Amino acid sequence: MTAQSRQKTFTDSYLRNLSLYVFTAIICGALAGYYFPEIGRPLEKVSHYFFMLLEVLIVPVIFIAVTYGISYIFSIENAIKITLQMIIYFLIITSAGIAVGIGFGLLLKPGVNTEITVSMINKSLPKRFLSYSINPLYLSNYLLFLLLSISAGIAIGLSKGKNKLLRILDEGKDLFFKLIKYVYIFLPIVIFCNIAYGISVYGINTLLPLSKVVATVYLACLVFIFGILGPVTYFFKINLWDFLISIKEEIILVVATSSSKTAFPVIFEKMESQGYDLKILRFVIPLGYNFNLAGACIYLSISCIFLIQFYNISLELHDYIWLFVIISMTSKTASGVPGSGFLALVFTLNRFEKIPLADIALLYSVDRFMNEARSVTNFIGIAISGAIISKINQQQKPKFPSA
């Protein structure tokens, strides 16, 4: 009884109950946005400020986690081996994500015969996308914090007062975790506002003409999870379905907020309770949030292929190879609050220079509908990477909770 109570995590007790409220908020938000659009339009500010607050709390947690993981890697005997395993795994999985996205785009042709006229689409874009798109030196805040935390981790790992500094980081982490968990209480309200705003501004009429590209993204993500990650987890003797069931509360959180980062503070205690090495998780998972974004790779690939087909642009093989390389780089900027994936698409189109940016709002109008698939695939891929690298390098067999 005591052992079970120790393994009971925050998400077990709270997010399981939150699921009903989240579902209710989604339904009510959709109805409010559809039948009372004048009420739904001003509600964007609620979710905007909520995610600003969440970003303020989560970024320090990411900083602490990466710093902790980097500093601990110095005390692990096979540190170089783990680092190489992680780099190779990230490269293979993200490359597979890009390949799946391009393949599904070419196979299903979401941009062919759409019968869409640009006048049908709401062409308004948030100002932040317009300003970022003309700034080639822009780096996401998370990427800057990542570089800073890696540097801090190396400095702490080499310092003599390492243990004292790590205790301070642990205390800071616990404080931010508590604050974040209290903030999550307001999630249903934020989700209601977010859904109501999306339906009131872009509406069902926007989704229908672009439903093929949305369906292509969802189908490609499902095939990637079960067709790529499934065999990979099977090879490392991890049951994919059991693993997904064990993190279902975190997946619900990602779906509800349309951001994989919101599950960052709670995934560590869940996976540690299953027997995975916390030191390795603290090293692999935070880096995965910037370098292992398979969902973003799929989304960017399909979106680019859609626009290529929509504008009837003819490309050679070397153009597709160059697009592959660009997506592999720009996908690293797709980690953040909702909207960062679309920002990465703007960067991609800017650097590819063969697809016009004039009607980019065409895809932004349905971006929030694709955001869930992108974020969930990102999160599942990141969690699985931590599980695999951890299992390879630890002797204790991880234990999955019963479904």
CSV table of C-alpha atoms in Angstrom, one decimal, residues 28-399:
chain,number,residue,atom,x,y,z
A,28,CYS,CA,-18.8,24.5,-24.5
A,29,GLY,CA,-16.1,26.6,-26.3
A,30,ALA,CA,-17.1,25.2,-29.7
A,31,LEU,CA,-20.8,26.0,-29.1
A,32,ALA,CA,-20.1,29.4,-27.8
A,33,GLY,CA,-17.8,30.3,-30.7
A,34,TYR,CA,-20.3,29.0,-33.3
A,35,TYR,CA,-23.5,30.5,-31.9
A,36,PHE,CA,-22.0,33.6,-30.2
A,37,PRO,CA,-19.0,34.7,-32.2
A,38,GLU,CA,-19.2,38.2,-30.9
A,39,ILE,CA,-18.4,36.7,-27.4
A,40,GLY,CA,-15.7,34.4,-28.6
A,41,ARG,CA,-13.5,36.9,-30.5
A,42,PRO,CA,-12.3,38.9,-27.5
A,43,LEU,CA,-11.4,35.7,-25.6
A,44,GLU,CA,-8.1,35.3,-27.3
A,45,LYS,CA,-6.5,37.5,-24.7
A,46,VAL,CA,-7.3,35.1,-21.9
A,47,SER,CA,-5.3,32.2,-23.5
A,48,HIS,CA,-2.6,34.6,-24.7
A,49,TYR,CA,-1.9,35.8,-21.1
A,50,PHE,CA,-2.3,32.4,-19.7
A,51,PHE,CA,0.4,30.9,-21.9
A,52,MET,CA,2.6,34.0,-21.3
A,53,LEU,CA,2.4,33.1,-17.5
A,54,LEU,CA,3.0,29.4,-18.2
A,55,GLU,CA,6.0,30.3,-20.3
A,56,VAL,CA,7.5,32.3,-17.5
A,57,LEU,CA,7.1,29.3,-15.1
A,58,ILE,CA,8.1,26.5,-17.5
A,59,VAL,CA,11.2,28.1,-19.0
A,60,PRO,CA,13.0,28.1,-15.6
A,61,VAL,CA,12.0,24.5,-15.1
A,62,ILE,CA,13.5,23.6,-18.5
A,63,PHE,CA,16.6,25.6,-17.6
A,64,ILE,CA,17.0,23.7,-14.3
A,65,ALA,CA,16.3,20.3,-15.9
A,66,VAL,CA,18.9,20.7,-18.7
A,67,THR,CA,21.4,22.2,-16.3
A,68,TYR,CA,20.9,19.3,-13.9
A,69,GLY,CA,21.1,16.7,-16.7
A,70,ILE,CA,24.2,18.2,-18.3
A,71,SER,CA,26.0,18.5,-14.9
A,72,TYR,CA,25.1,14.9,-14.0
A,73,ILE,CA,26.4,13.6,-17.3
A,74,PHE,CA,29.9,14.3,-16.0
A,75,SER,CA,29.5,11.8,-13.2
A,76,ILE,CA,28.0,9.0,-15.4
A,77,GLU,CA,30.6,6.5,-16.5
A,78,ASN,CA,29.3,6.1,-20.1
A,79,ALA,CA,28.4,9.8,-20.7
A,80,ILE,CA,29.9,10.0,-24.2
A,81,LYS,CA,28.1,6.8,-25.2
A,82,ILE,CA,24.7,8.2,-24.0
A,83,THR,CA,25.3,11.5,-25.8
A,84,LEU,CA,26.1,9.7,-29.0
A,85,GLN,CA,23.1,7.4,-28.7
A,86,MET,CA,20.9,10.5,-28.2
A,87,ILE,CA,22.3,12.4,-31.2
A,88,ILE,CA,22.0,9.4,-33.5
A,89,TYR,CA,18.5,8.6,-32.3
A,90,PHE,CA,17.3,12.2,-32.7
A,91,LEU,CA,18.7,12.4,-36.2
A,92,ILE,CA,17.1,9.1,-37.3
A,93,ILE,CA,13.7,9.8,-35.8
A,94,THR,CA,13.4,13.4,-37.1
A,95,SER,CA,14.6,12.4,-40.5
A,96,ALA,CA,11.9,9.7,-40.6
A,97,GLY,CA,9.3,12.3,-39.6
A,98,ILE,CA,10.3,14.5,-42.5
A,99,ALA,CA,10.3,11.6,-44.9
A,100,VAL,CA,6.8,10.5,-43.7
A,101,GLY,CA,5.5,14.0,-44.1
A,102,ILE,CA,6.8,14.5,-47.6
A,103,GLY,CA,5.7,11.0,-48.6
A,104,PHE,CA,2.1,11.5,-47.4
A,105,GLY,CA,2.0,14.9,-49.0
A,106,LEU,CA,3.1,13.5,-52.4
A,107,LEU,CA,0.8,10.5,-52.0
A,108,LEU,CA,-2.4,12.1,-50.9
A,109,LYS,CA,-1.9,15.4,-52.7
A,110,PRO,CA,-3.7,17.7,-50.2
A,111,GLY,CA,-3.0,20.8,-52.3
A,112,VAL,CA,-4.4,19.5,-55.6
A,113,ASN,CA,-7.9,20.4,-56.8
A,114,THR,CA,-8.8,22.0,-53.6
A,115,GLU,CA,-11.3,24.5,-55.2
A,116,ILE,CA,-10.2,27.0,-52.7
A,117,THR,CA,-10.1,30.7,-53.4
A,118,VAL,CA,-8.0,32.9,-51.2
A,119,SER,CA,-11.0,35.2,-50.6
A,120,MET,CA,-12.7,32.3,-48.7
A,121,ILE,CA,-10.0,32.4,-46.1
A,122,ASN,CA,-9.5,34.8,-43.2
A,123,LYS,CA,-6.1,36.4,-44.2
A,124,SER,CA,-5.3,38.1,-40.9
A,125,LEU,CA,-2.1,37.1,-39.2
A,126,PRO,CA,-1.0,38.0,-35.7
A,127,LYS,CA,1.6,40.7,-35.8
A,128,ARG,CA,4.3,38.6,-34.2
A,129,PHE,CA,4.4,36.3,-37.3
A,130,LEU,CA,4.9,39.2,-39.6
A,131,SER,CA,7.7,40.7,-37.6
A,132,TYR,CA,9.5,37.4,-37.1
A,133,SER,CA,9.3,36.5,-40.8
A,134,ILE,CA,11.4,39.4,-41.8
A,135,ASN,CA,14.0,38.9,-39.0
A,136,PRO,CA,16.5,36.2,-40.2
A,137,LEU,CA,18.4,36.5,-36.9
A,138,TYR,CA,15.4,35.5,-34.8
A,139,LEU,CA,16.0,32.6,-32.3
A,140,SER,CA,13.3,31.2,-30.1
A,141,ASN,CA,13.5,32.1,-26.4
A,142,TYR,CA,13.6,28.4,-25.7
A,143,LEU,CA,16.7,27.9,-27.9
A,144,LEU,CA,18.5,30.7,-26.2
A,145,PHE,CA,17.7,29.3,-22.8
A,146,LEU,CA,18.8,25.9,-24.0
A,147,LEU,CA,22.2,27.2,-25.0
A,148,LEU,CA,22.5,29.0,-21.7
A,149,SER,CA,21.4,26.0,-19.6
A,150,ILE,CA,23.9,23.7,-21.4
A,151,SER,CA,26.7,26.2,-20.6
A,152,ALA,CA,25.6,26.4,-17.0
A,153,GLY,CA,25.4,22.6,-16.8
A,154,ILE,CA,28.9,22.3,-18.1
A,155,ALA,CA,30.2,24.9,-15.6
A,156,ILE,CA,28.4,23.3,-12.6
A,157,GLY,CA,29.6,19.8,-13.7
A,158,LEU,CA,33.2,21.0,-13.6
A,159,SER,CA,32.9,23.0,-10.4
A,160,LYS,CA,34.0,21.8,-6.9
A,161,GLY,CA,30.8,23.0,-5.3
A,162,LYS,CA,28.7,20.8,-7.6
A,163,ASN,CA,26.6,19.0,-5.0
A,164,LYS,CA,25.6,22.3,-3.2
A,165,LEU,CA,24.6,23.9,-6.5
A,166,LEU,CA,22.5,20.9,-7.5
A,167,ARG,CA,20.6,21.0,-4.2
A,168,ILE,CA,19.7,24.6,-4.9
A,169,LEU,CA,18.5,23.7,-8.4
A,170,ASP,CA,16.4,20.9,-6.9
A,171,GLU,CA,14.8,23.2,-4.4
A,172,GLY,CA,14.1,25.7,-7.3
A,173,LYS,CA,12.6,22.9,-9.4
A,174,ASP,CA,10.2,21.8,-6.6
A,175,LEU,CA,9.0,25.4,-6.1
A,176,PHE,CA,8.3,25.9,-9.8
A,177,PHE,CA,6.6,22.5,-10.0
A,178,LYS,CA,4.2,23.5,-7.3
A,179,LEU,CA,3.4,26.9,-8.9
A,180,ILE,CA,2.8,25.2,-12.3
A,181,LYS,CA,0.4,22.7,-10.8
A,182,TYR,CA,-1.7,25.4,-9.2
A,183,VAL,CA,-1.8,27.3,-12.6
A,184,TYR,CA,-3.1,24.1,-14.3
A,185,ILE,CA,-6.3,24.4,-12.2
A,186,PHE,CA,-7.4,27.2,-14.6
A,187,LEU,CA,-6.9,25.1,-17.7
A,188,PRO,CA,-10.6,24.4,-18.4
A,189,ILE,CA,-11.3,28.1,-18.5
A,190,VAL,CA,-8.4,28.8,-20.8
A,191,ILE,CA,-9.4,25.9,-23.1
A,192,PHE,CA,-12.9,27.2,-23.3
A,193,CYS,CA,-11.6,30.7,-24.4
A,194,ASN,CA,-9.1,29.2,-26.8
A,195,ILE,CA,-11.7,27.0,-28.6
A,196,ALA,CA,-14.4,29.7,-28.6
A,197,TYR,CA,-12.0,32.2,-30.2
A,198,GLY,CA,-10.8,29.7,-32.9
A,199,ILE,CA,-14.4,28.8,-33.9
A,200,SER,CA,-15.7,32.4,-33.8
A,201,VAL,CA,-12.8,33.8,-35.9
A,202,TYR,CA,-12.0,31.0,-38.4
A,203,GLY,CA,-15.2,28.9,-38.1
A,204,ILE,CA,-16.2,25.6,-39.5
A,205,ASN,CA,-16.4,27.1,-42.9
A,206,THR,CA,-12.6,27.5,-42.9
A,207,LEU,CA,-11.9,23.9,-41.8
A,208,LEU,CA,-14.1,22.2,-44.5
A,209,PRO,CA,-12.2,23.5,-47.6
A,210,LEU,CA,-8.8,22.7,-46.0
A,211,SER,CA,-9.9,19.5,-44.3
A,212,LYS,CA,-7.7,17.4,-46.7
A,213,VAL,CA,-4.5,18.9,-45.5
A,214,VAL,CA,-5.6,18.7,-41.8
A,215,ALA,CA,-6.6,15.0,-42.4
A,216,THR,CA,-3.2,14.3,-44.1
A,217,VAL,CA,-1.3,15.7,-41.0
A,218,TYR,CA,-3.4,13.6,-38.6
A,219,LEU,CA,-3.0,10.4,-40.7
A,220,ALA,CA,0.7,10.9,-41.1
A,221,CYS,CA,1.2,11.5,-37.4
A,222,LEU,CA,-0.8,8.3,-36.6
A,223,VAL,CA,1.3,6.3,-39.1
A,224,PHE,CA,4.5,7.7,-37.6
A,225,ILE,CA,3.5,6.9,-34.1
A,226,PHE,CA,2.4,3.3,-34.7
A,227,GLY,CA,4.4,2.6,-37.9
A,228,ILE,CA,7.7,4.1,-37.0
A,229,LEU,CA,7.8,4.5,-33.2
A,230,GLY,CA,5.9,1.2,-32.8
A,231,PRO,CA,8.7,-1.0,-34.4
A,232,VAL,CA,11.4,1.1,-32.7
A,233,THR,CA,9.9,0.5,-29.2
A,234,TYR,CA,9.3,-3.2,-30.0
A,235,PHE,CA,13.0,-3.5,-30.9
A,236,PHE,CA,13.9,-2.2,-27.5
A,237,LYS,CA,11.3,-4.4,-25.8
A,238,ILE,CA,9.0,-1.6,-24.8
A,239,ASN,CA,5.3,-2.1,-25.4
A,240,LEU,CA,4.1,1.0,-27.2
A,241,TRP,CA,0.5,0.7,-26.3
A,242,ASP,CA,1.2,0.1,-22.6
A,243,PHE,CA,3.6,3.1,-22.7
A,244,LEU,CA,1.0,5.4,-24.2
A,245,ILE,CA,-1.6,4.2,-21.7
A,246,SER,CA,0.8,5.0,-18.9
A,247,ILE,CA,1.2,8.6,-20.0
A,248,LYS,CA,-2.4,9.2,-21.1
A,249,GLU,CA,-2.9,12.0,-18.6
A,250,GLU,CA,0.0,13.9,-19.9
A,251,ILE,CA,-1.2,13.3,-23.5
A,252,ILE,CA,-4.6,14.8,-22.5
A,253,LEU,CA,-2.8,17.8,-21.1
A,254,VAL,CA,-0.9,18.3,-24.4
A,255,VAL,CA,-4.1,18.0,-26.4
A,256,ALA,CA,-6.0,20.3,-24.1
A,257,THR,CA,-3.4,23.1,-24.3
A,258,SER,CA,-2.1,22.4,-27.9
A,259,SER,CA,1.4,22.6,-26.5
A,260,SER,CA,3.8,19.7,-25.8
A,261,LYS,CA,5.7,21.9,-23.3
A,262,THR,CA,2.9,22.0,-20.8
A,263,ALA,CA,3.5,18.3,-20.0
A,264,PHE,CA,7.2,19.0,-19.4
A,265,PRO,CA,7.1,19.6,-15.7
A,266,VAL,CA,5.1,16.4,-14.9
A,267,ILE,CA,6.5,13.8,-17.3
A,268,PHE,CA,9.6,13.3,-15.2
A,269,GLU,CA,7.9,12.1,-12.1
A,270,LYS,CA,5.6,9.8,-14.1
A,271,MET,CA,8.5,8.1,-16.0
A,272,GLU,CA,10.6,7.9,-12.8
A,273,SER,CA,7.7,6.1,-11.1
A,274,GLN,CA,7.9,3.5,-13.9
A,275,GLY,CA,11.5,2.8,-13.1
A,276,TYR,CA,13.3,4.9,-15.7
A,277,ASP,CA,16.6,6.6,-14.7
A,278,LEU,CA,15.8,10.2,-13.7
A,279,LYS,CA,19.4,11.4,-14.4
A,280,ILE,CA,19.1,10.2,-18.0
A,281,LEU,CA,15.6,11.5,-18.4
A,282,ARG,CA,16.8,15.0,-17.2
A,283,PHE,CA,19.5,14.9,-19.9
A,284,VAL,CA,17.5,13.5,-22.9
A,285,ILE,CA,14.0,14.9,-22.5
A,286,PRO,CA,14.8,18.6,-22.3
A,287,LEU,CA,17.1,18.4,-25.3
A,288,GLY,CA,14.4,16.4,-27.1
A,289,TYR,CA,12.1,19.4,-26.7
A,290,ASN,CA,14.3,21.2,-29.2
A,291,PHE,CA,16.0,18.5,-31.3
A,292,ASN,CA,13.5,15.7,-31.4
A,293,LEU,CA,10.3,17.3,-32.7
A,294,ALA,CA,8.9,14.7,-35.1
A,295,GLY,CA,5.4,16.1,-35.1
A,296,ALA,CA,6.8,19.5,-36.2
A,297,CYS,CA,8.8,17.8,-39.0
A,298,ILE,CA,5.7,16.0,-40.3
A,299,TYR,CA,3.6,19.3,-40.1
A,300,LEU,CA,6.2,21.4,-41.9
A,301,SER,CA,6.7,18.8,-44.6
A,302,ILE,CA,3.0,18.4,-45.4
A,303,SER,CA,2.4,22.1,-45.2
A,304,CYS,CA,5.2,22.8,-47.7
A,305,ILE,CA,4.0,20.1,-50.1
A,306,PHE,CA,0.5,21.4,-49.8
A,307,LEU,CA,1.6,24.9,-50.8
A,308,ILE,CA,3.8,23.5,-53.6
A,309,GLN,CA,0.8,21.7,-55.0
A,310,PHE,CA,-1.6,24.6,-54.3
A,311,TYR,CA,0.5,27.0,-56.4
A,312,ASN,CA,1.4,24.3,-58.9
A,313,ILE,CA,5.1,24.7,-58.4
A,314,SER,CA,7.4,22.4,-60.3
A,315,LEU,CA,10.4,21.1,-58.3
A,316,GLU,CA,13.4,18.9,-59.1
A,317,LEU,CA,14.8,16.1,-56.9
A,318,HIS,CA,17.5,18.4,-55.6
A,319,ASP,CA,14.8,20.9,-54.5
A,320,TYR,CA,13.1,18.3,-52.4
A,321,ILE,CA,16.5,17.4,-50.9
A,322,TRP,CA,17.1,21.0,-50.1
A,323,LEU,CA,13.6,21.3,-48.6
A,324,PHE,CA,14.4,18.2,-46.4
A,325,VAL,CA,17.6,19.9,-45.1
A,326,ILE,CA,15.8,23.2,-44.4
A,327,ILE,CA,13.0,21.5,-42.5
A,328,SER,CA,15.5,19.5,-40.4
A,329,MET,CA,17.0,22.9,-39.3
A,330,THR,CA,13.9,25.1,-38.9
A,331,SER,CA,12.0,22.4,-37.0
A,332,LYS,CA,14.3,23.2,-34.1
A,333,THR,CA,12.5,26.5,-33.6
A,334,ALA,CA,9.1,24.8,-33.3
A,335,SER,CA,9.2,24.3,-29.6
A,336,GLY,CA,7.2,26.7,-27.5
A,337,VAL,CA,3.7,27.8,-26.8
A,338,PRO,CA,0.9,27.3,-29.4
A,339,GLY,CA,1.9,29.0,-32.6
A,340,SER,CA,5.6,28.2,-32.6
A,341,GLY,CA,5.0,25.5,-35.2
A,342,PHE,CA,3.5,28.0,-37.6
A,343,LEU,CA,6.4,30.3,-37.0
A,344,ALA,CA,8.7,27.5,-38.0
A,345,LEU,CA,6.8,27.2,-41.2
A,346,VAL,CA,7.3,30.9,-41.9
A,347,PHE,CA,11.0,30.4,-41.4
A,348,THR,CA,11.0,27.4,-43.7
A,349,LEU,CA,9.3,29.2,-46.5
A,350,ASN,CA,11.6,32.2,-46.1
A,351,ARG,CA,14.7,30.0,-46.5
A,352,PHE,CA,13.4,27.8,-49.2
A,353,GLU,CA,12.5,30.8,-51.4
A,354,LYS,CA,10.4,28.9,-53.9
A,355,ILE,CA,7.0,29.1,-52.2
A,356,PRO,CA,5.3,32.5,-51.9
A,357,LEU,CA,4.5,33.8,-48.5
A,358,ALA,CA,1.7,36.1,-49.8
A,359,ASP,CA,-1.2,33.8,-48.7
A,360,ILE,CA,0.4,32.0,-45.8
A,361,ALA,CA,-2.8,32.9,-43.8
A,362,LEU,CA,-4.3,30.1,-45.8
A,363,LEU,CA,-2.7,27.6,-43.5
A,364,TYR,CA,-2.8,29.7,-40.4
A,365,SER,CA,-6.6,29.6,-40.5
A,366,VAL,CA,-6.5,25.8,-39.8
A,367,ASP,CA,-3.2,25.7,-37.9
A,368,ARG,CA,-4.9,25.4,-34.5
A,369,PHE,CA,-6.7,22.3,-35.8
A,370,MET,CA,-3.4,20.7,-36.7
A,371,ASN,CA,-1.7,21.9,-33.6
A,372,GLU,CA,-3.0,19.0,-31.5
A,373,ALA,CA,-1.6,16.3,-33.8
A,374,ARG,CA,1.7,18.1,-34.1
A,375,SER,CA,2.1,18.6,-30.3
A,376,VAL,CA,1.0,15.1,-29.3
A,377,THR,CA,3.4,13.5,-31.8
A,378,ASN,CA,6.2,15.8,-30.5
A,379,PHE,CA,5.4,14.8,-26.9
A,380,ILE,CA,5.1,11.1,-27.5
A,381,GLY,CA,8.3,11.0,-29.6
A,382,ILE,CA,10.2,12.9,-26.8
A,383,ALA,CA,8.9,10.7,-24.0
A,384,ILE,CA,9.8,7.5,-26.0
A,385,SER,CA,13.3,8.8,-26.7
A,386,GLY,CA,13.8,9.2,-22.9
A,387,ALA,CA,12.5,5.7,-22.3
A,388,ILE,CA,14.7,4.1,-24.9
A,389,ILE,CA,17.9,5.8,-24.0
A,390,SER,CA,17.2,5.2,-20.3
A,391,LYS,CA,16.4,1.5,-20.9
A,392,ILE,CA,19.6,0.9,-23.0
A,393,ASN,CA,21.8,2.3,-20.2
A,394,GLN,CA,20.2,0.9,-17.0
A,395,GLN,CA,19.9,-2.7,-15.8
A,396,GLN,CA,16.7,-2.3,-13.8
A,397,LYS,CA,13.7,-3.2,-15.9
A,398,PRO,CA,11.2,-0.4,-16.1
A,399,LYS,CA,7.7,-1.3,-14.8
